[in-house]
Amino acid sequence: MIYLKTAEELEKMRKAADLTSRALGEVAKWVKPGVTTGKLDAIAREFILDNGGRPACLGYQGFPGTLCIEVNDTVVHGFPSDYVLADGDIVGTDLVVELDGYNGDSCYTFPVGEVDEKVLSLMRTTKESLYKGIEAAKAGKRIGDIANAVQTYCERRGYSVVREMCGHGIGKSMHESPEVPNYGRKGIGPVLKDGMCIAIEPMINMGSKNIVIGGDGWTCRTRDHKPSAHYEHTIAISGDNPEVLTTFSYIKEAMGELYI
């Protein structure tokens, strides 16, 4: 069932999304060579708890972290660890925060030090495709319109779209209906209606679209070990102008000229 949010619920969604965004902005201050992904996780968790929120991923079906950590060829659901970030890495930080019973969800893929220009191009294209998907998220349109906008933008630039992982509805639960794929045909899927809240999250690979799941049952990597990028916003459907509830502005402020 797809839940349409009331005005009161949307206000709670805005607050949860803002805390999610501010937490990622705090993480952004620490992304640099020599820092472990476990340290990034601890920074996020402390910030969320200090601000009255709950790290929604921590303990979810046994997941051990606040952040899903995505280094280089990791697509989604990587564990925080003692891995030390190195110059040239990229690292995605996927975060869900619950505040007052509602959830915000966002992801940003960061460059670590000096990153190869081909990888930076993948990152830019992936982030741009997120906004192409958001532009398509208008009341009366369908989920397939979002999916097709992401897919065509990325594939025309030579990248591949992960099939097995997708965006989703969000509200009182971090995962609600409908699923929001990053590939598909226009005009298919559930109709977008005012009050729907969804997380749009392109996961785009430099090489093949094929993925593998690690022995931990969580960590998803590209089969060919080429880099993958991932960006995500929580949005609310509102006529022809979807409201983007999360923001990258805190990340931009933290990163300055390094912002991608």
CSV table of C-alpha atoms in Angstrom, one decimal:
chain,number,residue,atom,x,y,z
A,1,MET,CA,0.0,0.0,0.0
A,2,ILE,CA,1.2,3.5,-0.8
A,3,TYR,CA,0.7,6.0,2.0
A,4,LEU,CA,0.0,9.6,1.2
A,5,LYS,CA,1.3,12.0,3.8
A,6,THR,CA,-0.8,14.6,5.5
A,7,ALA,CA,0.5,18.2,5.9
A,8,GLU,CA,1.4,17.3,9.5
A,9,GLU,CA,3.3,14.2,8.4
A,10,LEU,CA,5.1,16.1,5.7
A,11,GLU,CA,6.4,18.6,8.3
A,12,LYS,CA,7.8,15.7,10.3
A,13,MET,CA,9.3,14.3,7.1
A,14,ARG,CA,11.0,17.6,6.5
A,15,LYS,CA,12.6,17.6,9.9
A,16,ALA,CA,13.8,14.0,9.6
A,17,ALA,CA,15.2,14.8,6.2
A,18,ASP,CA,17.0,17.9,7.5
A,19,LEU,CA,18.6,15.9,10.3
A,20,THR,CA,19.7,13.3,7.7
A,21,SER,CA,21.2,16.1,5.6
A,22,ARG,CA,23.0,17.8,8.5
A,23,ALA,CA,24.5,14.5,9.6
A,24,LEU,CA,26.0,13.9,6.2
A,25,GLY,CA,27.3,17.4,6.2
A,26,GLU,CA,29.1,16.5,9.5
A,27,VAL,CA,30.5,13.4,7.9
A,28,ALA,CA,31.7,15.4,4.9
A,29,LYS,CA,34.1,17.3,7.2
A,30,TRP,CA,36.0,14.0,7.9
A,31,VAL,CA,36.3,12.5,4.5
A,32,LYS,CA,40.0,12.5,3.6
A,33,PRO,CA,42.9,10.1,3.2
A,34,GLY,CA,43.9,8.4,6.5
A,35,VAL,CA,40.4,8.3,8.0
A,36,THR,CA,38.7,4.9,8.5
A,37,THR,CA,35.1,4.3,7.4
A,38,GLY,CA,34.4,3.2,10.9
A,39,LYS,CA,35.3,6.7,12.0
A,40,LEU,CA,32.8,8.2,9.5
A,41,ASP,CA,30.2,5.9,10.9
A,42,ALA,CA,30.9,7.0,14.5
A,43,ILE,CA,30.7,10.7,13.5
A,44,ALA,CA,27.3,10.2,12.0
A,45,ARG,CA,25.9,8.1,14.8
A,46,GLU,CA,27.0,10.6,17.5
A,47,PHE,CA,25.6,13.6,15.6
A,48,ILE,CA,22.3,11.9,15.1
A,49,LEU,CA,21.9,10.9,18.7
A,50,ASP,CA,23.0,14.3,20.0
A,51,ASN,CA,20.2,15.8,17.9
A,52,GLY,CA,17.4,13.6,19.1
A,53,GLY,CA,17.3,11.2,16.1
A,54,ARG,CA,17.8,7.5,15.7
A,55,PRO,CA,20.2,5.8,13.2
A,56,ALA,CA,17.6,3.7,11.4
A,57,CYS,CA,20.0,1.4,9.7
A,58,LEU,CA,21.8,0.4,12.9
A,59,GLY,CA,20.6,-3.0,13.8
A,60,TYR,CA,18.1,-3.2,10.9
A,61,GLN,CA,17.9,-7.0,10.1
A,62,GLY,CA,21.3,-7.2,11.8
A,63,PHE,CA,23.1,-4.4,9.9
A,64,PRO,CA,26.0,-3.3,12.0
A,65,GLY,CA,26.4,0.4,11.1
A,66,THR,CA,24.8,3.8,11.0
A,67,LEU,CA,26.1,4.4,7.5
A,68,CYS,CA,26.1,2.0,4.5
A,69,ILE,CA,29.6,2.5,3.3
A,70,GLU,CA,30.4,2.2,-0.4
A,71,VAL,CA,34.1,2.3,-1.3
A,72,ASN,CA,35.1,2.2,-5.0
A,73,ASP,CA,33.4,-0.9,-6.4
A,74,THR,CA,30.9,-1.3,-3.6
A,75,VAL,CA,27.4,-0.4,-4.9
A,76,VAL,CA,25.4,-0.5,-1.7
A,77,HIS,CA,25.2,-1.9,1.9
A,78,GLY,CA,28.9,-2.0,2.7
A,79,PHE,CA,29.8,-2.3,6.4
A,80,PRO,CA,31.8,0.4,8.3
A,81,SER,CA,35.2,-1.0,9.2
A,82,ASP,CA,38.8,-0.3,9.9
A,83,TYR,CA,39.4,0.3,6.2
A,84,VAL,CA,41.6,3.4,5.9
A,85,LEU,CA,40.5,5.7,3.1
A,86,ALA,CA,43.3,6.3,0.5
A,87,ASP,CA,44.0,9.1,-2.0
A,88,GLY,CA,42.0,8.4,-5.1
A,89,ASP,CA,39.2,6.4,-3.4
A,90,ILE,CA,35.6,7.3,-3.6
A,91,VAL,CA,33.2,6.6,-0.8
A,92,GLY,CA,29.4,6.6,-0.7
A,93,THR,CA,27.7,7.2,2.6
A,94,ASP,CA,24.0,6.1,2.6
A,95,LEU,CA,22.1,7.2,5.7
A,96,VAL,CA,18.6,6.9,7.1
A,97,VAL,CA,17.6,8.9,10.1
A,98,GLU,CA,14.4,8.5,12.1
A,99,LEU,CA,13.1,11.5,14.0
A,100,ASP,CA,9.8,11.7,15.8
A,101,GLY,CA,8.6,8.5,14.0
A,102,TYR,CA,9.5,9.5,10.4
A,103,ASN,CA,12.5,8.8,8.2
A,104,GLY,CA,14.8,10.7,6.0
A,105,ASP,CA,17.1,9.0,3.5
A,106,SER,CA,20.0,10.4,1.6
A,107,CYS,CA,23.3,9.3,0.0
A,108,TYR,CA,26.4,11.1,-1.2
A,109,THR,CA,29.5,9.7,-2.9
A,110,PHE,CA,32.6,11.6,-1.9
A,111,PRO,CA,36.0,11.9,-3.6
A,112,VAL,CA,38.9,11.2,-1.4
A,113,GLY,CA,41.9,13.3,-2.2
A,114,GLU,CA,42.9,13.4,-5.9
A,115,VAL,CA,40.4,11.2,-7.9
A,116,ASP,CA,40.8,10.1,-11.5
A,117,GLU,CA,38.9,12.3,-13.9
A,118,LYS,CA,37.1,9.3,-15.4
A,119,VAL,CA,35.7,8.4,-12.0
A,120,LEU,CA,34.8,12.0,-11.3
A,121,SER,CA,32.8,12.0,-14.5
A,122,LEU,CA,30.9,8.9,-13.3
A,123,MET,CA,30.1,10.7,-10.1
A,124,ARG,CA,28.9,13.9,-11.8
A,125,THR,CA,26.7,11.9,-14.2
A,126,THR,CA,25.2,9.9,-11.4
A,127,LYS,CA,24.4,13.0,-9.4
A,128,GLU,CA,23.0,14.8,-12.4
A,129,SER,CA,20.8,11.7,-13.2
A,130,LEU,CA,19.3,12.0,-9.7
A,131,TYR,CA,18.0,15.5,-10.5
A,132,LYS,CA,16.7,14.2,-13.9
A,133,GLY,CA,14.7,11.7,-12.0
A,134,ILE,CA,13.4,14.4,-9.6
A,135,GLU,CA,12.4,16.6,-12.5
A,136,ALA,CA,10.2,13.7,-13.8
A,137,ALA,CA,8.5,13.2,-10.4
A,138,LYS,CA,5.3,15.1,-11.1
A,139,ALA,CA,1.8,14.4,-9.9
A,140,GLY,CA,0.0,12.4,-12.6
A,141,LYS,CA,3.2,10.9,-14.0
A,142,ARG,CA,4.3,7.4,-13.2
A,143,ILE,CA,7.2,5.7,-11.5
A,144,GLY,CA,8.4,4.6,-14.9
A,145,ASP,CA,8.9,8.2,-15.9
A,146,ILE,CA,11.4,8.7,-13.1
A,147,ALA,CA,13.2,5.4,-13.9
A,148,ASN,CA,13.4,6.1,-17.6
A,149,ALA,CA,14.8,9.6,-17.0
A,150,VAL,CA,17.7,8.2,-14.9
A,151,GLN,CA,18.4,5.3,-17.2
A,152,THR,CA,18.5,7.3,-20.4
A,153,TYR,CA,20.7,10.0,-19.0
A,154,CYS,CA,23.3,7.6,-17.7
A,155,GLU,CA,23.3,5.1,-20.5
A,156,ARG,CA,23.7,7.7,-23.2
A,157,ARG,CA,26.9,8.7,-21.5
A,158,GLY,CA,28.3,5.2,-21.5
A,159,TYR,CA,27.4,4.0,-18.0
A,160,SER,CA,25.3,1.1,-16.8
A,161,VAL,CA,22.4,1.0,-14.3
A,162,VAL,CA,22.2,-1.5,-11.5
A,163,ARG,CA,18.9,-3.5,-11.8
A,164,GLU,CA,18.7,-5.4,-8.5
A,165,MET,CA,18.7,-2.4,-6.2
A,166,CYS,CA,16.3,0.6,-6.3
A,167,GLY,CA,14.7,3.5,-4.6
A,168,HIS,CA,11.5,3.2,-2.5
A,169,GLY,CA,8.7,4.9,-0.7
A,170,ILE,CA,9.5,6.3,2.7
A,171,GLY,CA,7.7,7.6,5.8
A,172,LYS,CA,7.1,5.9,9.1
A,173,SER,CA,9.2,3.0,7.7
A,174,MET,CA,12.4,3.5,5.9
A,175,HIS,CA,11.2,1.2,3.1
A,176,GLU,CA,7.6,1.6,1.9
A,177,SER,CA,5.8,1.1,-1.4
A,178,PRO,CA,6.4,1.8,-4.2
A,179,GLU,CA,9.7,0.6,-5.4
A,180,VAL,CA,11.5,3.2,-7.5
A,181,PRO,CA,13.8,1.5,-10.1
A,182,ASN,CA,16.5,3.4,-12.0
A,183,TYR,CA,15.6,1.8,-15.3
A,184,GLY,CA,12.3,1.2,-17.2
A,185,ARG,CA,9.8,2.5,-19.6
A,186,LYS,CA,7.9,5.8,-19.5
A,187,GLY,CA,4.2,5.6,-18.6
A,188,ILE,CA,4.3,2.4,-16.5
A,189,GLY,CA,4.2,1.7,-12.8
A,190,PRO,CA,2.2,3.4,-10.0
A,191,VAL,CA,0.8,6.9,-10.5
A,192,LEU,CA,2.6,9.7,-8.6
A,193,LYS,CA,0.2,11.5,-6.3
A,194,ASP,CA,0.4,14.5,-4.1
A,195,GLY,CA,1.6,13.5,-0.6
A,196,MET,CA,3.7,10.5,-1.8
A,197,CYS,CA,7.2,10.5,-0.3
A,198,ILE,CA,9.9,8.6,-2.2
A,199,ALA,CA,13.6,8.1,-2.1
A,200,ILE,CA,15.2,8.3,-5.6
A,201,GLU,CA,18.7,6.8,-5.6
A,202,PRO,CA,20.6,6.2,-8.9
A,203,MET,CA,23.3,3.5,-8.5
A,204,ILE,CA,25.4,3.7,-11.6
A,205,ASN,CA,28.4,1.7,-12.7
A,206,MET,CA,31.4,2.6,-14.8
A,207,GLY,CA,31.5,-0.9,-16.3
A,208,SER,CA,29.0,-3.7,-16.4
A,209,LYS,CA,25.6,-3.4,-14.6
A,210,ASN,CA,26.2,-6.9,-13.0
A,211,ILE,CA,26.7,-7.1,-9.3
A,212,VAL,CA,27.6,-9.7,-6.7
A,213,ILE,CA,26.6,-10.0,-3.0
A,214,GLY,CA,29.5,-10.7,-0.6
A,215,GLY,CA,29.7,-13.5,2.0
A,216,ASP,CA,28.3,-11.2,4.7
A,217,GLY,CA,25.0,-11.3,2.9
A,218,TRP,CA,24.9,-7.5,2.6
A,219,THR,CA,27.8,-5.9,0.7
A,220,CYS,CA,26.9,-5.5,-3.0
A,221,ARG,CA,29.8,-4.9,-5.4
A,222,THR,CA,30.3,-4.6,-9.1
A,223,ARG,CA,31.1,-8.0,-10.7
A,224,ASP,CA,33.9,-6.4,-12.8
A,225,HIS,CA,35.3,-4.4,-9.8
A,226,LYS,CA,34.9,-1.1,-11.6
A,227,PRO,CA,33.7,1.9,-9.7
A,228,SER,CA,30.1,2.6,-8.8
A,229,ALA,CA,28.5,5.9,-7.7
A,230,HIS,CA,25.4,6.5,-5.7
A,231,TYR,CA,23.4,9.6,-4.8
A,232,GLU,CA,20.0,9.9,-3.1
A,233,HIS,CA,17.4,12.4,-2.1
A,234,THR,CA,14.1,12.0,-0.3
A,235,ILE,CA,11.3,13.9,-2.1
A,236,ALA,CA,7.6,14.7,-1.7
A,237,ILE,CA,5.3,14.7,-4.7
A,238,SER,CA,3.7,18.1,-5.0
A,239,GLY,CA,2.0,18.9,-8.3
A,240,ASP,CA,4.5,19.8,-11.0
A,241,ASN,CA,7.2,20.8,-8.5
A,242,PRO,CA,8.5,17.9,-6.4
A,243,GLU,CA,9.8,19.1,-3.0
A,244,VAL,CA,13.3,17.9,-2.3
A,245,LEU,CA,13.3,17.2,1.4
A,246,THR,CA,16.9,16.3,1.8
A,247,THR,CA,19.7,18.6,0.7
A,248,PHE,CA,23.4,18.5,-0.2
A,249,SER,CA,23.9,22.1,0.9
A,250,TYR,CA,25.5,21.1,4.2
A,251,ILE,CA,27.9,18.8,2.3
A,252,LYS,CA,28.7,21.6,-0.1
A,253,GLU,CA,29.4,24.0,2.8
A,254,ALA,CA,31.7,21.4,4.4
A,255,MET,CA,33.6,20.5,1.2
A,256,GLY,CA,34.0,24.0,-0.3
A,257,GLU,CA,35.9,23.9,-3.6
A,258,LEU,CA,36.3,20.1,-3.3
A,259,TYR,CA,32.5,19.7,-3.8
A,260,ILE,CA,31.6,17.6,-6.8
